[in-house]
CSV table of C-alpha atoms and ligand atoms in Angstrom, one decimal:
chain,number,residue,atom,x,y,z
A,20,UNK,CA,21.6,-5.8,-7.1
A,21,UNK,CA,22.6,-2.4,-5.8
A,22,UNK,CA,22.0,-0.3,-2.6
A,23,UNK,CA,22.0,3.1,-2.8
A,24,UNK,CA,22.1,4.9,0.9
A,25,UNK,CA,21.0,8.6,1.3
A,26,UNK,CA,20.8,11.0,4.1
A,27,UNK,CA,16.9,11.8,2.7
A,28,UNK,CA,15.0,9.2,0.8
A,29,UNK,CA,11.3,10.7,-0.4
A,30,UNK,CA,9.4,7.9,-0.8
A,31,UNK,CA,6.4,10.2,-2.7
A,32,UNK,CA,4.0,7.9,-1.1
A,33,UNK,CA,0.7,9.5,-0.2
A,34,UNK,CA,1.8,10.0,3.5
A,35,UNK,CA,4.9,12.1,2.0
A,36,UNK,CA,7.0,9.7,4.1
A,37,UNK,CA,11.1,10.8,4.3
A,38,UNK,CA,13.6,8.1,5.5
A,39,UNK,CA,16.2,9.4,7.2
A,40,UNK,CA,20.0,7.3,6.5
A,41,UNK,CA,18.1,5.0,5.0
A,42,UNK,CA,18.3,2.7,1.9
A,43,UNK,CA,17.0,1.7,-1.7
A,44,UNK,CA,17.8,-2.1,-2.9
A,45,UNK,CA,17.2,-2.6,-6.6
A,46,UNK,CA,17.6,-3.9,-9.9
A,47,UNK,CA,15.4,-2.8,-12.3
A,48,UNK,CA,12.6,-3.2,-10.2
A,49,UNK,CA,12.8,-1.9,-6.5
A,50,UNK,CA,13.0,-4.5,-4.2
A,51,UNK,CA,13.1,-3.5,-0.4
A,52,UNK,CA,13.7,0.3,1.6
A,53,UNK,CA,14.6,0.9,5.1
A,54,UNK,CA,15.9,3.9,7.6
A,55,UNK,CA,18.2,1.0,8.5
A,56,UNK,CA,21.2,1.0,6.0
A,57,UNK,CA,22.9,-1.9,7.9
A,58,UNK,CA,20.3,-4.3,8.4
A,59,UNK,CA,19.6,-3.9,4.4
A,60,UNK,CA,22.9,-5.2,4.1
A,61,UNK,CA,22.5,-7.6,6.3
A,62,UNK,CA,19.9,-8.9,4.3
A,63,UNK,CA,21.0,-8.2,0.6
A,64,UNK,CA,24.8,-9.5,1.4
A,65,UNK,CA,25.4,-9.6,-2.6
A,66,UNK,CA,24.6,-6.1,-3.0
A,67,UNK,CA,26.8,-3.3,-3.9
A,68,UNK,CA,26.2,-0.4,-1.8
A,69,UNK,CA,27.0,3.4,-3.1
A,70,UNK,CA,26.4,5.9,-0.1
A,71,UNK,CA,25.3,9.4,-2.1
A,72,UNK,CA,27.2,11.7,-0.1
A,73,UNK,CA,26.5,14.2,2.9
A,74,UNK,CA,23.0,15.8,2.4
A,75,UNK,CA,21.8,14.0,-0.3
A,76,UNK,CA,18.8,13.1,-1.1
A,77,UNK,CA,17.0,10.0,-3.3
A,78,UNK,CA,13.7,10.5,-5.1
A,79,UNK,CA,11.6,8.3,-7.6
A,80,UNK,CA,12.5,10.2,-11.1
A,81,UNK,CA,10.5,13.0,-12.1
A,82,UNK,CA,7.6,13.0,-14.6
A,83,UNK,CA,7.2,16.1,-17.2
A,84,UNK,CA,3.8,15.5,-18.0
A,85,UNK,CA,3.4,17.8,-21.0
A,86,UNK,CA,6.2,18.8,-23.6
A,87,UNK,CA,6.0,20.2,-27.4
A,88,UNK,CA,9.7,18.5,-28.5
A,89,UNK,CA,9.1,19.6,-32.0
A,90,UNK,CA,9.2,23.5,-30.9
A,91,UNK,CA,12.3,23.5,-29.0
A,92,UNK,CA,13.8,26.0,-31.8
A,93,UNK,CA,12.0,28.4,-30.4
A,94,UNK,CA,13.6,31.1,-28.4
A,95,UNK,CA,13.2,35.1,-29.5
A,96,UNK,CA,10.6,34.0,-32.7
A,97,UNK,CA,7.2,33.1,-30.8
A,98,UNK,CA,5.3,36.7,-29.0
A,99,UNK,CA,4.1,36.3,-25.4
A,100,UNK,CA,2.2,39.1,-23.9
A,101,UNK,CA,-1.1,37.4,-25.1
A,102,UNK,CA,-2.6,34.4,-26.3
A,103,UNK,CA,-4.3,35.4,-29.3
A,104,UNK,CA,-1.1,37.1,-30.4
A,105,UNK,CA,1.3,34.2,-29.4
A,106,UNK,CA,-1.4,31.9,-31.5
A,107,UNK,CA,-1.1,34.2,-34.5
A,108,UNK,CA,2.9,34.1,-34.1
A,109,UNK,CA,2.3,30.5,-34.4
A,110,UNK,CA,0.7,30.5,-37.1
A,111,UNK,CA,2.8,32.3,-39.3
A,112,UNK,CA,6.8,30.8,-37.9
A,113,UNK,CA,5.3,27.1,-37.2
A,114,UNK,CA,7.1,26.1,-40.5
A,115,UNK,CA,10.1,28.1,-39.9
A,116,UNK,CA,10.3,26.6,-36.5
A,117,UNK,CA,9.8,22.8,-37.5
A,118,UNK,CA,12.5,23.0,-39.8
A,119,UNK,CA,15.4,24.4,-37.3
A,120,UNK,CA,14.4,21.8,-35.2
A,121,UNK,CA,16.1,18.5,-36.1
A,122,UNK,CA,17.2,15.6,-34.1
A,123,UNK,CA,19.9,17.2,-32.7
A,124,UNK,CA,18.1,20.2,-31.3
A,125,UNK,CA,15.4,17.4,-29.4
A,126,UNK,CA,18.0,15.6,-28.2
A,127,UNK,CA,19.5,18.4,-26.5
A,128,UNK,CA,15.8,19.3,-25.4
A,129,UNK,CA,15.6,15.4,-23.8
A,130,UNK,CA,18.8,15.8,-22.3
A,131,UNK,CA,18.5,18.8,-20.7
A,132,UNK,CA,15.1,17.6,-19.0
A,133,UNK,CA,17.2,14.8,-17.8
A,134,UNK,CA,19.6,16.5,-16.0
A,135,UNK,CA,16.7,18.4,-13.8
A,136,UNK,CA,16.0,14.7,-13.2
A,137,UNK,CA,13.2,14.0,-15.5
A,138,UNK,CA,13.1,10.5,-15.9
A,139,UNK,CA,10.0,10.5,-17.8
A,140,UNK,CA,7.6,12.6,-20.4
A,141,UNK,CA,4.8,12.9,-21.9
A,142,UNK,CA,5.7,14.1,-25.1
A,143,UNK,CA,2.8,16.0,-27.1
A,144,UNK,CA,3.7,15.5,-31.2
A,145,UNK,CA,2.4,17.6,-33.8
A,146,UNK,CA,4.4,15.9,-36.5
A,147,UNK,CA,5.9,12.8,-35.6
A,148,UNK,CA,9.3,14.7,-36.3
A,149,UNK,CA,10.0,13.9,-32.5
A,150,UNK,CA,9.8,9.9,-32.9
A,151,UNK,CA,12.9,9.1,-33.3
A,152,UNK,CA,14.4,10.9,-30.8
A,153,UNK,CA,12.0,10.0,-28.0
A,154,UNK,CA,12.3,6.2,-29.1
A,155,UNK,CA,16.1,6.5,-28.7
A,156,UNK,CA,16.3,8.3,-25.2
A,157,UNK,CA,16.6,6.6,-22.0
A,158,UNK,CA,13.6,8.2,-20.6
A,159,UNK,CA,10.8,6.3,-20.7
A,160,UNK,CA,8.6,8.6,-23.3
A,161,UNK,CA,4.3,8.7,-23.3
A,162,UNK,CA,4.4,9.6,-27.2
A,163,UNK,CA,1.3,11.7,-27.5
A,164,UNK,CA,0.2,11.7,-31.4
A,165,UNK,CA,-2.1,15.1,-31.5
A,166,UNK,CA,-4.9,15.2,-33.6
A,167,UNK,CA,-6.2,18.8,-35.0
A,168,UNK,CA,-8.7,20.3,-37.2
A,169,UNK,CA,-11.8,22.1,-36.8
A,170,UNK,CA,-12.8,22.0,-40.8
A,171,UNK,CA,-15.2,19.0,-42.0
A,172,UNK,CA,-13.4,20.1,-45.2
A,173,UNK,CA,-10.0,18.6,-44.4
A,174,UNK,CA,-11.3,15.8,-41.8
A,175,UNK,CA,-10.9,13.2,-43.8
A,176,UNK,CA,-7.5,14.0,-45.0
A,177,UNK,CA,-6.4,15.0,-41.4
A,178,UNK,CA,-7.2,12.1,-39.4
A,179,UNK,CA,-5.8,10.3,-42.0
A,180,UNK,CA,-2.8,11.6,-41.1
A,181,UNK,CA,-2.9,11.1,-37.5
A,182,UNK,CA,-3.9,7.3,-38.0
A,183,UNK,CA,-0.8,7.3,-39.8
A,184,UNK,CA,1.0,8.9,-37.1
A,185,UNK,CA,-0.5,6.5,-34.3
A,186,UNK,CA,0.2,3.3,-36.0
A,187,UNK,CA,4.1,4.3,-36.9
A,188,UNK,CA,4.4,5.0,-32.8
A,189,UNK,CA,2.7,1.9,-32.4
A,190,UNK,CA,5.5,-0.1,-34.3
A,191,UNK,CA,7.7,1.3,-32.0
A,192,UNK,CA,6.2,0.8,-28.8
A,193,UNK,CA,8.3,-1.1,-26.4
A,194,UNK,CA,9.8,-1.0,-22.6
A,195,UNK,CA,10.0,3.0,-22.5
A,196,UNK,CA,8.1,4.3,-25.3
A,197,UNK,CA,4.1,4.3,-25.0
A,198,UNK,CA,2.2,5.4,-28.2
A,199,UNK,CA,-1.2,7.8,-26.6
A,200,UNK,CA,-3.5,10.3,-28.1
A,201,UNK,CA,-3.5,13.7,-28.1
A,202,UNK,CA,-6.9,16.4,-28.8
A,203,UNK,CA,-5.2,19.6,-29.6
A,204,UNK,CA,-8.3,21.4,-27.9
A,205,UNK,CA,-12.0,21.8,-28.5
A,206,UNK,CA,-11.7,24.9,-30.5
A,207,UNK,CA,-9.2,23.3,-33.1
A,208,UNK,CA,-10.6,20.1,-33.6
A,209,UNK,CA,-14.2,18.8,-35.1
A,210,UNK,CA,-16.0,16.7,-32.7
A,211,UNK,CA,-17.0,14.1,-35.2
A,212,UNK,CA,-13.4,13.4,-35.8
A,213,UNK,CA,-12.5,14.1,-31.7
A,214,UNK,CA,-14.5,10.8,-31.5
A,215,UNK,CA,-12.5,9.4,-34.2
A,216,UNK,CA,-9.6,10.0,-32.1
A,217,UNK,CA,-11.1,8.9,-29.4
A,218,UNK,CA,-12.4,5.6,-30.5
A,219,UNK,CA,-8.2,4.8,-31.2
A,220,UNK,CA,-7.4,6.1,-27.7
A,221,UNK,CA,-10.1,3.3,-26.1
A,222,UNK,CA,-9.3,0.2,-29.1
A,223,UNK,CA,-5.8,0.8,-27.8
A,224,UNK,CA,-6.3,2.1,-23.9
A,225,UNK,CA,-4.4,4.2,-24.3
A,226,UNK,CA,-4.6,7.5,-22.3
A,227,UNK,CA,-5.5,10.8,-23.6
A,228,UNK,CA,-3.8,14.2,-23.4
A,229,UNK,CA,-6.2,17.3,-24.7
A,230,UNK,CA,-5.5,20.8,-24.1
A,231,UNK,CA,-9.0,23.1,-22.3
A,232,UNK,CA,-10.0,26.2,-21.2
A,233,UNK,CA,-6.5,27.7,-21.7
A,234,UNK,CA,-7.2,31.5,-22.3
A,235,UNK,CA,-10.3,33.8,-21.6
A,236,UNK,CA,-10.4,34.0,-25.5
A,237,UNK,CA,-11.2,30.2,-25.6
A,238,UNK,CA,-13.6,30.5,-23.0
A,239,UNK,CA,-15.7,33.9,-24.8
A,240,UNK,CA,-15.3,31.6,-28.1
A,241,UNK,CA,-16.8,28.2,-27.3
A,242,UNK,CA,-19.4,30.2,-24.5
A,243,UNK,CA,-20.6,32.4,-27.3
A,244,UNK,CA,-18.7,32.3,-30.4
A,245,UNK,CA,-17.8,35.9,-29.9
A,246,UNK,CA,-14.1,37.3,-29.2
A,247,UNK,CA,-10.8,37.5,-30.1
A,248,UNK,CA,-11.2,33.7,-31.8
A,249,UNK,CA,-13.8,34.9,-34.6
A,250,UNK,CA,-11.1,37.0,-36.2
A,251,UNK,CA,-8.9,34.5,-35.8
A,252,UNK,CA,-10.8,31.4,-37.5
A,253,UNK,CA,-12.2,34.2,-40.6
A,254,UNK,CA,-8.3,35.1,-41.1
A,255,UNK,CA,-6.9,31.3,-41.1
A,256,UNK,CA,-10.0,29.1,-41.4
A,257,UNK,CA,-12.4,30.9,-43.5
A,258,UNK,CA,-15.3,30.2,-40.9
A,259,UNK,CA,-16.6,32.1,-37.8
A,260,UNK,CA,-18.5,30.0,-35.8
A,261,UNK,CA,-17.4,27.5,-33.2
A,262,UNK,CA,-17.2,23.2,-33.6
A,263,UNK,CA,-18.6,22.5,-31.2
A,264,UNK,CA,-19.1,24.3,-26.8
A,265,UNK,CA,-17.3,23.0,-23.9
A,266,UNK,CA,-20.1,20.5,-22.5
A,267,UNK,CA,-20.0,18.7,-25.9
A,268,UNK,CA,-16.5,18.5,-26.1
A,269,UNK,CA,-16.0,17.3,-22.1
A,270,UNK,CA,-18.9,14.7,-22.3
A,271,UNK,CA,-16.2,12.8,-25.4
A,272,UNK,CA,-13.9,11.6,-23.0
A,273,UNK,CA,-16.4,9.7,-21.3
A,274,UNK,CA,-14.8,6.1,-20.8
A,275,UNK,CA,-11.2,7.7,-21.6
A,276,UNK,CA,-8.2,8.1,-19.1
A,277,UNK,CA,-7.9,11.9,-19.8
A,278,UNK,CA,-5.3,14.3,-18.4
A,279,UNK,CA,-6.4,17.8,-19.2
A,280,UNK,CA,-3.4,20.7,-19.6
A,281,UNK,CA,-4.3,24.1,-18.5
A,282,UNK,CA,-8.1,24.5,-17.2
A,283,UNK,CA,-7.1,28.0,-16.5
A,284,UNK,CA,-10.4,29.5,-17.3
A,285,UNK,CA,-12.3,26.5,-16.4
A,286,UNK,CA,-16.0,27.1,-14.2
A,287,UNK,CA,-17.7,25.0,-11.5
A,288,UNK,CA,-19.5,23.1,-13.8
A,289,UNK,CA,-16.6,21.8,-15.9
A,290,UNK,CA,-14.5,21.0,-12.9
A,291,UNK,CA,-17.2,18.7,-11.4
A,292,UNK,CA,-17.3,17.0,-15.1
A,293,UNK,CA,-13.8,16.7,-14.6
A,294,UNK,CA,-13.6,14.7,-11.5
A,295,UNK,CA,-16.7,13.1,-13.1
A,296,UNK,CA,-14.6,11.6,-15.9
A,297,UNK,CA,-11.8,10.8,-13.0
A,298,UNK,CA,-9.7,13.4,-15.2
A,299,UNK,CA,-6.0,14.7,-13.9
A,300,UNK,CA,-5.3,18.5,-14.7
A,301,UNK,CA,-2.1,19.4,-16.1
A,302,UNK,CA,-0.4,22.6,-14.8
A,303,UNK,CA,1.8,24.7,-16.9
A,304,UNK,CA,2.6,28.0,-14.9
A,305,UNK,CA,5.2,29.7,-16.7
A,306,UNK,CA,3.3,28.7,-20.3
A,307,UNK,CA,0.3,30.4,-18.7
A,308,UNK,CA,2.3,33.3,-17.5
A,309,UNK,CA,3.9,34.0,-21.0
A,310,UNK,CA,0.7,33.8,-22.7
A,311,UNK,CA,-1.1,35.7,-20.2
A,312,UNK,CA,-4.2,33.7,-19.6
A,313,UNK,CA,-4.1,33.6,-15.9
A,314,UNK,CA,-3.4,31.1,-13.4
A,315,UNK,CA,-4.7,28.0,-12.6
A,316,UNK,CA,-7.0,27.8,-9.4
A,317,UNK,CA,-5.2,24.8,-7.3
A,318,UNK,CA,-7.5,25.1,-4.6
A,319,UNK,CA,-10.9,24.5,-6.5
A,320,UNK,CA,-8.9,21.5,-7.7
A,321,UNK,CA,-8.3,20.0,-4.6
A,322,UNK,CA,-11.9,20.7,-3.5
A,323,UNK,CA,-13.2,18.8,-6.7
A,324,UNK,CA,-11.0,16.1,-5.7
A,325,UNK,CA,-9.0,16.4,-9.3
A,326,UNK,CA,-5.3,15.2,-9.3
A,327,UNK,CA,-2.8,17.9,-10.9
A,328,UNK,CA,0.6,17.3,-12.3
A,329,UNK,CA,2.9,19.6,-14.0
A,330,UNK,CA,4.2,20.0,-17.3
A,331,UNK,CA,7.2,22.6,-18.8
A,332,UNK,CA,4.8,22.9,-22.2
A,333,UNK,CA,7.0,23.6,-25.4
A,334,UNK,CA,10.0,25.9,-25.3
A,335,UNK,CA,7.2,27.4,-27.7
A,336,UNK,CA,6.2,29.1,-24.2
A,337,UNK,CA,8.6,28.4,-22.1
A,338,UNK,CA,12.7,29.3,-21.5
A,339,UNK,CA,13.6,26.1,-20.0
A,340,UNK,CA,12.6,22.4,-20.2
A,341,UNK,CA,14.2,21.9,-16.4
A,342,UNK,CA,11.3,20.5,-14.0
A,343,UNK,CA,12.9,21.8,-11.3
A,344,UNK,CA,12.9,25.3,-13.3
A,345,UNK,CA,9.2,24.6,-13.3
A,346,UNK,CA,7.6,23.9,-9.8
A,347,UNK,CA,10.0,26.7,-8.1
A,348,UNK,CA,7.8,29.2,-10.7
A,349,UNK,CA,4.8,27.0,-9.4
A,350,UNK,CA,6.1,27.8,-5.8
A,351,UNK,CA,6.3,31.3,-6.3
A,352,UNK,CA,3.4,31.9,-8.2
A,353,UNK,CA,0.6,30.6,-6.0
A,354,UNK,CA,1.2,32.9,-3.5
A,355,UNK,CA,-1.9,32.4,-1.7
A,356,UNK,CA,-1.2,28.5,-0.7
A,357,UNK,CA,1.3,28.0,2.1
A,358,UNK,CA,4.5,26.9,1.4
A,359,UNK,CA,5.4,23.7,2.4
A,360,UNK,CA,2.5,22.2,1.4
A,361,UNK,CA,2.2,23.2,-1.9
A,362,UNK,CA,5.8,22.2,-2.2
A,363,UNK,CA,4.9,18.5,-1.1
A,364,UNK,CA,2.0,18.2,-3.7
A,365,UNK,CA,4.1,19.8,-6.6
A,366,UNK,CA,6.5,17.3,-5.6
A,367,UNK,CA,3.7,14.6,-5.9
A,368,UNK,CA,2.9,16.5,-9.2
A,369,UNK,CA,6.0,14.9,-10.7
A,370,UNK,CA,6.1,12.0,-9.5
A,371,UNK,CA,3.2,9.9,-8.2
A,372,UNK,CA,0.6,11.2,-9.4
A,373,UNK,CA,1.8,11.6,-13.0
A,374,UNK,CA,2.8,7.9,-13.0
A,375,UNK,CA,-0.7,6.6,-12.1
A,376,UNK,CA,-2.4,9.1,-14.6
A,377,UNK,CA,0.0,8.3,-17.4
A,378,UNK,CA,-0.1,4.7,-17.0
A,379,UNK,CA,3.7,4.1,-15.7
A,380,UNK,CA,4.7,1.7,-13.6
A,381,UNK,CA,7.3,4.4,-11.2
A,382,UNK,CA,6.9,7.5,-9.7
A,383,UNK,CA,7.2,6.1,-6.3
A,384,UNK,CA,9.7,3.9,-4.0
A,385,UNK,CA,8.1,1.2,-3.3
A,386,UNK,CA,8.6,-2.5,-4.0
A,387,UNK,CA,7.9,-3.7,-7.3
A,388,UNK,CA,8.2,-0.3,-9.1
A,389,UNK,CA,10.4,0.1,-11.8
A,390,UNK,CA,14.0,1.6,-10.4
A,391,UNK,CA,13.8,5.0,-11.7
A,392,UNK,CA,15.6,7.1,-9.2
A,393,UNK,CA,17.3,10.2,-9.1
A,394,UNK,CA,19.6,11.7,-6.2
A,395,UNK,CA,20.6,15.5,-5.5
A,396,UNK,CA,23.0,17.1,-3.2
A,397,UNK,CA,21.2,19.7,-0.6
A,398,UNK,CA,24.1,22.7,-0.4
A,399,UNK,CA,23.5,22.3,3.5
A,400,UNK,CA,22.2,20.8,6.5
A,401,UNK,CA,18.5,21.1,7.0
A,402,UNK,CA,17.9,22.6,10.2
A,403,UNK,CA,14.1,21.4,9.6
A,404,UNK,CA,13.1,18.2,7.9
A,405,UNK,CA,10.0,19.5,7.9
A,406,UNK,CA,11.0,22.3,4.8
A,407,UNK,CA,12.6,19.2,3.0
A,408,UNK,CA,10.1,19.3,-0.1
A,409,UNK,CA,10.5,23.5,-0.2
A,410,UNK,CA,14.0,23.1,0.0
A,411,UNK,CA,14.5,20.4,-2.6
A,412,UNK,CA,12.5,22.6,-5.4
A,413,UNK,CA,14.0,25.6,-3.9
A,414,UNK,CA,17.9,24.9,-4.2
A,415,UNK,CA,17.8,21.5,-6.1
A,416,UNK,CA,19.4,22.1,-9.7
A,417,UNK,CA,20.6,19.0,-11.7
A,418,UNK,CA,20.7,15.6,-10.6
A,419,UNK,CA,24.0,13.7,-9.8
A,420,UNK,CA,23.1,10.1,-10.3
A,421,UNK,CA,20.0,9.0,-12.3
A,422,UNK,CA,19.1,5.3,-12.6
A,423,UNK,CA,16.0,4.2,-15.3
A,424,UNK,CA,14.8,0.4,-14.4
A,425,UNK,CA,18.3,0.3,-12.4
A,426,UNK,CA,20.7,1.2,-14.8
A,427,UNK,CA,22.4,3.9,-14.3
A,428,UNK,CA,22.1,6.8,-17.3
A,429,UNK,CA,25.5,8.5,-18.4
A,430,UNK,CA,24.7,11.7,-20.5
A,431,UNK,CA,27.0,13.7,-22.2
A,432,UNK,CA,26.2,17.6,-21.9
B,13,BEZ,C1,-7.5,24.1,-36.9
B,13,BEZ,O1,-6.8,23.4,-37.6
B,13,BEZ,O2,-8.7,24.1,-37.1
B,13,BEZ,C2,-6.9,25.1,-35.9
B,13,BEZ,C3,-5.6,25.1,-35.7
B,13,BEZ,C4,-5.1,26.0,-34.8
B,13,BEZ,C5,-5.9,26.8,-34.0
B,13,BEZ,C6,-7.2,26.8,-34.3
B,13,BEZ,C7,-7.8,25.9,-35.2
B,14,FE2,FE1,0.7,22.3,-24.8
């Protein structure tokens, strides 16, 4: 049993409460918190107790919510400017890209999300190239198998493959690796097998992770099967007509724990579907930024009463896996939103919220919750607690001590 004492402890309950001097007691489950260090010692007398330092602070781990391992090759080959030409740079370096991408080149993807403090993922596969990897890390991994194809041709033959996919996770599953379901979008995949997929995600409740409404091309495309897209699917796919339109595709998750990533060019109508379904909306700012397809309307979330998490998407459209990295772009990107608030709920972003959408039993202090914690030293005294969630994504850069269920994680950089 171990206490670890901090000058801040965020306790990323809904109240956004923030002991002061206070105390963790663990082992791999939490077990008691106070603002009284002494009395916990009191109490837990066999303990050992590890004070963090001057102007540290102790958080529940953080949650990436939505990460392409299998592209973290990536770095000058991918073209961002545009959707529709990032998709077509895709397209033609995919194969390149998979095959400078080996264990090696994850691992160092996993560990440098660890550092920023990522304690957990959910990890969107293409290829089940990333397994291996993601089943050895500490982090506790959501192992998202993705289903694609918009062709009745191949939809035998391509399910078939995902199945295959699913059920070699689901050999594997365990303590910290959770085999779920991903829908690569509605434009890429055919709804007939999208229920196929489906139909594995609820036999196994297992939740689902499905890209929507990314980029105005996607919107023009399913809306009207006009755009940039019917180019697109004549060059690649031989065809020029949509799958399926959005309502179709949203009314397949009914029943499903969904998380959505994106929802940039979402409308009214979707987002009340959304919080319909008791969906969560996954926000990628900088992915959306380098692909140029807007950004996401936080507010009409909140007024629909959706949940939103964040997620660093693939260094496929990204230049950094940190989490930290992430919500300061998040911060300074929704310049409309006050401050501290927005810095409080991107902190709940990944952390709470992420754990209750993604099924994992952390993402919070609180008794009974698996010990994932993570402390970070402030580079001063904060002359307002108030700021302490601005500050924390502001100046925080990697962790100093991280602990999964209780043990404490040594990495070598
Ligand atoms: C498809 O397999 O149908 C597809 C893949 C990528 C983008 C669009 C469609
Ligand atoms: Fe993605």
């Amino acid at each position: 049993m171990k206490i670890l004492a901090a000058d801040y402890i965020l306790l990323m309950d809904r109240n956004f409460t923030v002991l002061e001097n206070g105390g963790v007691v663990f082992d791999e489950k939490i077990i008691d918190y106070s603002d009284d260090v002494e009395d916990l010692k009191r109490v837990y007398q066999t303990a050992e107790v590890q004070y963090l330092g001057k102007n540290s602070v102790l958080l529940p781990g953080f949650i990436n919510s939505h990460v392409h391992l299998e592209f973290s090759a990536n770095k000058t080959t991918l073209n961002y400017g545009s959707f529709m030409t990032w998709l077509d740079s895709v397209m033609e370096n995919r194969d390149e890209l998979m095959s400078k991408c080996g264990d090696s080149c994850m691992e160092l993807a996993l560990a440098n999300m660890l550092k920023s403090g990522v304690t957990s993922l959910g990890a969107i596969s293409s290829f089940g190239k990333d397994m291996e990897a993601c089943v050895k890390t500490p982090q506790k991994v959501v192992y998202f198998s993705e289903l694609i194809g918009s062709s009745m041709a191949s939809a035998d033959a391509l399910f078939a493959d995902f199945k295959e996919r699913v059920d070699n996770s689901m050999g594997k599953k365990g303590d910290s690796f959770f085999p779920a379901v991903a829908i690569h979008s509605p434009y890429s995949v055919h709804p007939i097998v999208l229920n196929k997929g489906l139909e594995v995600a609820k036999e196994n409740t297992m939740p689902v992770s499905a890209h929507f409404m990314e980029s105005p091309s996607e919107r023009k495309w399913l809306d009207s099967g006009t755009g940039e897209f019917k180019a697109f699917f004549q060059k690649f796919l031989n065809t020029d007509t949509p799958v399926t339109d959005s309502k179709r595709y949203l009314d397949s998750f009914d029943g499903v724990n969904v998380l959505f990533t994106h929802c940039v060019n979402i409308n009214d109508e979707e987002l009340s579907k959304l919080a319909s379904l008791g969906a969560t909306v996954v926000h990628c700012p900088v992915s959306n930024r380098l692909l140029g397809v807007g950004k996401l309307d936080l507010e009409k979330l909140k007024n629909n009463e959706i949940p939103f998490v964040v997620g660093t998407d693939g260094l496929s459209s990204n230049t950094s896996l940190s989490i930290l990295d992430e919500i300061r772009t998040a911060l300074m990107v929704h310049t409309d939103l006050d401050l501290n608030l927005l810095a409080k709920d991107l902190l709940k972003g990944v952390t709470s919220i992420p754990a209750r959408s993604l099924g994992l039993n952390c993402g919070e202090i609180k008794e009974g919750l698996d010990a994932d914690l993570i402390s970070f030293i402030l580079p001063d005294v904060l002359s307002d607690n108030s700021t302490i969630a601005s500050s924390i994504i502001l100046h925080l850069k990697e962790a100093e001590n991280i602990f999964i269920n209780g043990e404490k994680i040594k990495w070598n950089f």
